[in-house]
Short mmCIF file of C-alpha atoms and ligand atoms in Angstrom, two decimals:
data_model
loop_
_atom_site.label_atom_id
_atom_site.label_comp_id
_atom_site.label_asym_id
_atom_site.label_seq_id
_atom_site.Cartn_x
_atom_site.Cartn_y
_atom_site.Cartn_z
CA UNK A 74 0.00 0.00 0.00
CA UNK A 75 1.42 3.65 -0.33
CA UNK A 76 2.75 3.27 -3.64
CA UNK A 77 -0.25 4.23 -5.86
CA UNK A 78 -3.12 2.47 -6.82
CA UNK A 79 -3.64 -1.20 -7.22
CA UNK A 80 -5.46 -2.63 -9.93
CA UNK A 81 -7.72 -5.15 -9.98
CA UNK A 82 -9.97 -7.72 -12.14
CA UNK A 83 -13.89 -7.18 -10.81
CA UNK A 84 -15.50 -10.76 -11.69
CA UNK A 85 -18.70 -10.45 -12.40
CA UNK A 86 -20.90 -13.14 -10.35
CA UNK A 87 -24.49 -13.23 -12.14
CA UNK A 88 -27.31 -14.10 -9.95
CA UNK A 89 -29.42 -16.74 -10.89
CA UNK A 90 -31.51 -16.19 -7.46
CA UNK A 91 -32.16 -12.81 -6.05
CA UNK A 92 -32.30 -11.64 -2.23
CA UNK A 93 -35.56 -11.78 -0.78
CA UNK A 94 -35.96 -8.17 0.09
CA UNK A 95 -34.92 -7.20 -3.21
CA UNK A 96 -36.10 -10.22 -5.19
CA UNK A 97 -39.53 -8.27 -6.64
CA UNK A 98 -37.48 -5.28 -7.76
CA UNK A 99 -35.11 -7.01 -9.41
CA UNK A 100 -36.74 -9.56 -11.18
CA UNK A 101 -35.65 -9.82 -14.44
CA UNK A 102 -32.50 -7.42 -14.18
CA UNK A 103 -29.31 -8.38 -14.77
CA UNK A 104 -27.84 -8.04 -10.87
CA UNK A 105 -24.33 -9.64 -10.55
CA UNK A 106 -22.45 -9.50 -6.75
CA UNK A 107 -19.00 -8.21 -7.84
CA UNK A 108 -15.69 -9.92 -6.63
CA UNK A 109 -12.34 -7.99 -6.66
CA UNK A 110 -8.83 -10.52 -7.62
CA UNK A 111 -5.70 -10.37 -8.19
CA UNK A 112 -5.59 -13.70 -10.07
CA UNK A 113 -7.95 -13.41 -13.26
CA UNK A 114 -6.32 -16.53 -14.71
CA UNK A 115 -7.50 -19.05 -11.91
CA UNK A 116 -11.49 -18.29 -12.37
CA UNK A 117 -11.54 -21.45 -14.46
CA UNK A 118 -11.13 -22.97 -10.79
CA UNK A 119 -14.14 -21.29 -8.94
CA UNK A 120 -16.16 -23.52 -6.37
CA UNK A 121 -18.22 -21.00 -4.55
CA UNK A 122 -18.30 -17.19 -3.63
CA UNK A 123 -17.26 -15.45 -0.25
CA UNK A 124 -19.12 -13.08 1.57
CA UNK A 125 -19.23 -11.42 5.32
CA UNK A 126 -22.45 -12.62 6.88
CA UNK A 127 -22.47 -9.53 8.77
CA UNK A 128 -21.66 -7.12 5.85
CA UNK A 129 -23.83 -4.48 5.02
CA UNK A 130 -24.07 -4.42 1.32
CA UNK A 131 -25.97 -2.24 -1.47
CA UNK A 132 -26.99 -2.62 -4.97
CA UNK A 133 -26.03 0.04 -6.96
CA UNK A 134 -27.08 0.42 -10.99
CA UNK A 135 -23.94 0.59 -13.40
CA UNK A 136 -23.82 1.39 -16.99
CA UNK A 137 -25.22 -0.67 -19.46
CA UNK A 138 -28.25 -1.67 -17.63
CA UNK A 139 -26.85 -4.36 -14.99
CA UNK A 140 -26.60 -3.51 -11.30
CA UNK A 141 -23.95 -4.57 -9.08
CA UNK A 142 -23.91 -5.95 -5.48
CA UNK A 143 -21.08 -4.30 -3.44
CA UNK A 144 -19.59 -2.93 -0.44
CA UNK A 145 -21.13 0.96 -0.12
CA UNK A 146 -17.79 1.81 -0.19
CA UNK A 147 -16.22 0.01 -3.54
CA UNK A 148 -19.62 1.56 -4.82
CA UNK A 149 -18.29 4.83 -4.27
CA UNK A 150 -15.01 4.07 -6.00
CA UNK A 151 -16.84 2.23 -8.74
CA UNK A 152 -18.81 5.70 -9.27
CA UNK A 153 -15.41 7.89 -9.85
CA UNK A 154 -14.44 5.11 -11.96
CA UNK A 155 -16.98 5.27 -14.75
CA UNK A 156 -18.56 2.38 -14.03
CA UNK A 157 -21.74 3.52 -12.54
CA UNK A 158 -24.65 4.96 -14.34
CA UNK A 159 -24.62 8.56 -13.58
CA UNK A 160 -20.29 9.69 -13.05
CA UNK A 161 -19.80 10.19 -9.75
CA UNK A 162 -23.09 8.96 -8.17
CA UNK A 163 -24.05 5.84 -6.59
CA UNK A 164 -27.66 5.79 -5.47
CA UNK A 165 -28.06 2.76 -2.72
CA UNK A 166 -31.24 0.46 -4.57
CA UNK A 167 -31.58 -1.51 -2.14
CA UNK A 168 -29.70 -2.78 1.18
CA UNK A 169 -28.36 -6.12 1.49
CA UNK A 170 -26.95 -7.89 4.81
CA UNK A 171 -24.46 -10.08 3.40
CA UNK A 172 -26.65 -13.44 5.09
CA UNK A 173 -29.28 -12.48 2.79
CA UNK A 174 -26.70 -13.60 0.40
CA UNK A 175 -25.80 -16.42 1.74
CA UNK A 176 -26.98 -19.50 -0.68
CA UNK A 177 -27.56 -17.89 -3.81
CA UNK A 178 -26.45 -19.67 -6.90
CA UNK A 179 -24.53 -17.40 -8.96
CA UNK A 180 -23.10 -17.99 -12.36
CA UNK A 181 -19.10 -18.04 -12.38
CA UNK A 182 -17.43 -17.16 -15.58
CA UNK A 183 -15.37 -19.77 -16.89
CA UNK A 184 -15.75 -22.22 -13.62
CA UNK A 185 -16.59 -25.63 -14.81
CA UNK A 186 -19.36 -26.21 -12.49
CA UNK A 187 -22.38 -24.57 -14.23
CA UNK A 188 -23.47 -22.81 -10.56
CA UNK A 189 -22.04 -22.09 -7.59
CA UNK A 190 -23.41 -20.92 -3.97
CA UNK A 191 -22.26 -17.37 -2.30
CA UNK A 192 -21.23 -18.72 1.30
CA UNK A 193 -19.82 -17.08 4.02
CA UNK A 194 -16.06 -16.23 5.20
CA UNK A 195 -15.39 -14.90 8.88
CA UNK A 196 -11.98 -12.53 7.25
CA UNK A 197 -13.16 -10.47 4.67
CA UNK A 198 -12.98 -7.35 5.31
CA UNK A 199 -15.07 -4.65 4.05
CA UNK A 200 -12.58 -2.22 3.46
CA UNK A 201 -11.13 -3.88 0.30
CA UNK A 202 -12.15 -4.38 -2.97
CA UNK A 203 -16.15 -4.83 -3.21
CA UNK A 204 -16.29 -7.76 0.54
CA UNK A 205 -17.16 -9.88 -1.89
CA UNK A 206 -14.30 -12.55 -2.81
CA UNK A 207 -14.45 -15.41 -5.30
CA UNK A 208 -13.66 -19.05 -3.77
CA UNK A 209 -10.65 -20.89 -5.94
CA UNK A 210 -9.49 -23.19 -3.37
CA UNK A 211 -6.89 -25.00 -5.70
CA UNK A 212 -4.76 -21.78 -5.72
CA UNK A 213 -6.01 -19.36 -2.89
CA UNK A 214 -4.86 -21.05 0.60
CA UNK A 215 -7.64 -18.45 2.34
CA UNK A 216 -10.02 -20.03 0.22
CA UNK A 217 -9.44 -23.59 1.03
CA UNK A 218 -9.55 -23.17 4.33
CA UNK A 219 -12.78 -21.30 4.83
CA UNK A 220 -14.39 -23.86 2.12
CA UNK A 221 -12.61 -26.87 4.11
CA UNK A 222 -14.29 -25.40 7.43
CA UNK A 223 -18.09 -25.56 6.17
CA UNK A 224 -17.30 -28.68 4.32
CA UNK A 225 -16.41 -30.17 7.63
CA UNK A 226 -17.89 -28.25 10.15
CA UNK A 227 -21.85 -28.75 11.24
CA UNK A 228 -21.62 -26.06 13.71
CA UNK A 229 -20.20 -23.52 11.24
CA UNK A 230 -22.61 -24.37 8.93
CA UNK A 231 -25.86 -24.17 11.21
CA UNK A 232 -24.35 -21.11 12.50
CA UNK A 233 -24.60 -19.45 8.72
CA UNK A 234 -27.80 -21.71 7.22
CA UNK A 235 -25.63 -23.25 5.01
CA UNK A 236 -26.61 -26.49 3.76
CA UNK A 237 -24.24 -29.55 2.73
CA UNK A 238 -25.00 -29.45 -0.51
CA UNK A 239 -24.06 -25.79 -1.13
CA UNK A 240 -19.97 -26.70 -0.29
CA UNK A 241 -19.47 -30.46 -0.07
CA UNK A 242 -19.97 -31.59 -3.63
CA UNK A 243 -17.24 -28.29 -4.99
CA UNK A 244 -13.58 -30.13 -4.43
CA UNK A 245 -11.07 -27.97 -5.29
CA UNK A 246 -10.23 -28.50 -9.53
CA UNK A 247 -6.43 -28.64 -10.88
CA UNK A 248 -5.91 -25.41 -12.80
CA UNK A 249 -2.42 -24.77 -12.20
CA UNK A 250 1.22 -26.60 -11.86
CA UNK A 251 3.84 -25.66 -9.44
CA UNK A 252 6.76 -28.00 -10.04
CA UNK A 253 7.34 -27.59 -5.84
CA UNK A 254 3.81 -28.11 -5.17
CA UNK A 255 1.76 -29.90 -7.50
CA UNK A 256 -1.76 -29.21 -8.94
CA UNK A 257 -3.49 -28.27 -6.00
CA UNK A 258 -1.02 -26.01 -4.43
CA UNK A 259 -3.43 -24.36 -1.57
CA UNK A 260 -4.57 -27.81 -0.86
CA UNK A 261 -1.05 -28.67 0.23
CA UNK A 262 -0.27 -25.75 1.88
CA UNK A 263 -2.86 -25.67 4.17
CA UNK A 264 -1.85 -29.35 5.27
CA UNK A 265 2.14 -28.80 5.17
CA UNK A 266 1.74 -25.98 7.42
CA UNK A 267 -1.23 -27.57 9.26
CA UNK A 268 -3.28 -25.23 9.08
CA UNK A 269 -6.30 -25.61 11.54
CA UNK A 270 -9.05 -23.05 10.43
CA UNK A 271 -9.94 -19.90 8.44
CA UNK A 272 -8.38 -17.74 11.72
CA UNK A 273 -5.26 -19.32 11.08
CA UNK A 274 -3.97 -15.69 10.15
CA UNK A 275 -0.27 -16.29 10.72
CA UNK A 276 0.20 -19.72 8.76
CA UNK A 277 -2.15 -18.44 6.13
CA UNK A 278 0.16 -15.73 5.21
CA UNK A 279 2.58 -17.55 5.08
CA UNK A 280 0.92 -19.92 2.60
CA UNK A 281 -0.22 -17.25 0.35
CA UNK A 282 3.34 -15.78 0.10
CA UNK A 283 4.57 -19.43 -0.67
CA UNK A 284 2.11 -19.91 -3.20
CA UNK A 285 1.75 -16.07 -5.12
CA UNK A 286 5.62 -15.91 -5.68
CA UNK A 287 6.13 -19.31 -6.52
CA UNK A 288 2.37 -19.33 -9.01
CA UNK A 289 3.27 -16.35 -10.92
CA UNK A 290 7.00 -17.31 -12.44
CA UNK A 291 7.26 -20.74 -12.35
CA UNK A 292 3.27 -22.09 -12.63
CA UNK A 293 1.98 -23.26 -15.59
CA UNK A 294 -1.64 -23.56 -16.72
CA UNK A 295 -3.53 -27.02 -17.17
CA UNK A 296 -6.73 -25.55 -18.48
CA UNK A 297 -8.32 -22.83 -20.90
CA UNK A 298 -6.59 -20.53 -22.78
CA UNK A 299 -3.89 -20.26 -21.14
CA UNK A 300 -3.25 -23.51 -21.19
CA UNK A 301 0.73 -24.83 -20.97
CA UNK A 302 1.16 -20.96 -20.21
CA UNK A 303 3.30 -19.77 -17.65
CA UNK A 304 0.85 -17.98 -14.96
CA UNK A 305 3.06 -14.51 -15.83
CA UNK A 306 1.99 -14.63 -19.73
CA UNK A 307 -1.34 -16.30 -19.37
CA UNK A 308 -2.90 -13.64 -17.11
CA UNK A 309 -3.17 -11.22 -19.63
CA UNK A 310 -4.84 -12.95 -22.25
CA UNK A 311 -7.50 -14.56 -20.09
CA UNK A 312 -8.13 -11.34 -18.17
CA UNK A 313 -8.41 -9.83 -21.70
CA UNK A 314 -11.16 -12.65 -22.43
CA UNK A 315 -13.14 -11.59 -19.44
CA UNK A 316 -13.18 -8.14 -20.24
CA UNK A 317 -13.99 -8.26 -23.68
CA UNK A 318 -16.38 -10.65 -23.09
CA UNK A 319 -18.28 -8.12 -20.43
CA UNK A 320 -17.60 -10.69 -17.40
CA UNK A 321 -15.03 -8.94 -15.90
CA UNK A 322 -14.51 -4.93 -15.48
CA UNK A 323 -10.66 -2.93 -14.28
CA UNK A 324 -11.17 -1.50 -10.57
CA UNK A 325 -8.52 0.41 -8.79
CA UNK A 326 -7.96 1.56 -5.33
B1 A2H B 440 -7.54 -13.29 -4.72
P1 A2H B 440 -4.66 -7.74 -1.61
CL1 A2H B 440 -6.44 -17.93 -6.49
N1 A2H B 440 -11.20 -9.44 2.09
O1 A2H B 440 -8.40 -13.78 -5.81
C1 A2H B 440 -10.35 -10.48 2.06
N2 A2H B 440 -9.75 -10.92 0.92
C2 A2H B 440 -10.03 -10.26 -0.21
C3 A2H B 440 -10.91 -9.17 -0.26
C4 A2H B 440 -11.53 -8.76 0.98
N3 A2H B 440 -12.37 -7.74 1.03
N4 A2H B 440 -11.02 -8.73 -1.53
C5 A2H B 440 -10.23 -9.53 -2.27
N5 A2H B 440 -9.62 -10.46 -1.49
C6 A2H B 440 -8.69 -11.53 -1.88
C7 A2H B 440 -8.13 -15.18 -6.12
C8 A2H B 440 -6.85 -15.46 -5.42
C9 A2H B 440 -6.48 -14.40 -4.60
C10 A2H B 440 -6.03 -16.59 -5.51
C11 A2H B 440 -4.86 -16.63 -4.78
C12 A2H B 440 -4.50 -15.57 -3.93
C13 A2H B 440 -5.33 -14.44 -3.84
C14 A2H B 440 -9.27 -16.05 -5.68
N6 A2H B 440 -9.71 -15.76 -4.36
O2 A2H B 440 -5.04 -13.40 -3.03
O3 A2H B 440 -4.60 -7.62 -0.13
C15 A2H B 440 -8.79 -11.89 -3.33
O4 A2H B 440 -8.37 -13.22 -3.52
C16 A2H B 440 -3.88 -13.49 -2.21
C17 A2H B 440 -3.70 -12.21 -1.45
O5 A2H B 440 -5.33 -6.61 -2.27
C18 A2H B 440 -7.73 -11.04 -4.05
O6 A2H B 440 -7.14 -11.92 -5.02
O7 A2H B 440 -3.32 -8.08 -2.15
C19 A2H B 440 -6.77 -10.69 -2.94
O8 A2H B 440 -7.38 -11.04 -1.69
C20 A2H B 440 -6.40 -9.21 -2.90
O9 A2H B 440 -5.58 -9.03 -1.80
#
């Protein structure tokens, strides 16, 4: 941080189910929640979507007739950054408390499964990107871990309505070799470093160092476009893909 802005990819989630309090206003829109990465290239390894049961979230109306759910704050950003419909303004439609969210299916470009639920995540915090984060537990060690913990925990799941089916049946997909770790590099990272739960803050940094370094120069693609690309040169061609293709939009803060 410090050293200028950071840019990232803003996947574009669609929502095949809407939020009950906003579900008769909606109907029929194009509403998408929003996730902020750094790793465009691994979307073809999405299981689920993260959100912060207690967030407080909005849905704001961008250009080209879709609307976004967001953090209120990203929505202000979003609005300076020409993405919402009106420059500079970001009229709240409706508020959403991220449980609401909890259990839609959403559509995930370029994941293989054809839906995927938004669950929750106790660390996100709402004070980056949109506090929504997409779930690729193959490459993302904080995403393994927090799927990992509903997969195997009742009381986690009871505590969040989240039903079995919603997390058990998404394993984690090969989409990326690292000669030193294999082709499901988060998976091992989380059990070399024994890693006991999503709070696991220490030991999960020091997985993601491990595996962002190590991912981006010497990892090489299995799937997609991309594929038997190094990580470095295949990023820019499938976030390229994803823009073009209107899944994906640049954000910056
Ligand atoms: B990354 P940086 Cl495969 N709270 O995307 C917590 N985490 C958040 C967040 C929030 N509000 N907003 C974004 N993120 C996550 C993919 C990925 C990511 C992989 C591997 C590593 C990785 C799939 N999840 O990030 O602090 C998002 O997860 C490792 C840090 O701005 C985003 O990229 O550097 C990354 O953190 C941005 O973190």
């Amino acid at each position: 941080e410090g050293v200028g802005p950071q840019e990232y990819t803003l996947i574009k989630l669609q929502c095949l189910d809407l939020p009950e309090s906003v579900k008769a206003q909606f109907e029929g829109k194009k509403v998408s929640l929003v996730a902020a990465t750094l790793r465009p290239e691994t979307m073809y390894g999405q299981t689920n979507c993260y959100v912060l049961a207690e967030g407080e979230y909005g849905i704001f109306e961008m250009k080209g007739d879709e609307y976004f759910i967001c953090s209120h704050r990203s929505a202000r950003n979003l609005a300076f950054q020409e993405m919402t419909k009106d420059f500079g303004k970001y009229p709240c439609l409706g508020n959403v408390k991220g449980q609401e969210l909890v259990g839609l299916r959403l559509k995930a470009p370029l994941s293989k499964y054809e839906f995927v639920y938004a669950l929750p995540m106790q660390t996100i915090s709402m004070g980056k990107g949109t506090g929504i984060v997409t779930s690729v537990p193959s490459d993302s060690p904080d995403d393994w871990a927090a799927l990992r913990d509903l997969q195997t925990k009742k009381g986690l799941r009871e505590k969040y309505n989240v039903l079995e089916e919603w997390c058990v049946p998404f394993e984690p997909t090969p989409i990326i070799n690292i000669p030193e770790f294999g082709n499901l590099t988060a998976v091992k990272l989380v059990e070399d470093l024994k890693i006991q739960s999503q709070k696991d803050k220490d030991k999960l940094a020091e997985a993601k160092d491990k595996a962002y370094t190590k991912g981006f120069y010497e990892g090489v693609m299995l799937v997609g476009l991309g594929e038997g690309l190094k990580v470095q040169d295949a990023k820019p061609i499938i976030k390229k893909h994803l823009m073009e293709t209107g899944q994906a939009a640049p954000y910056y803060e």
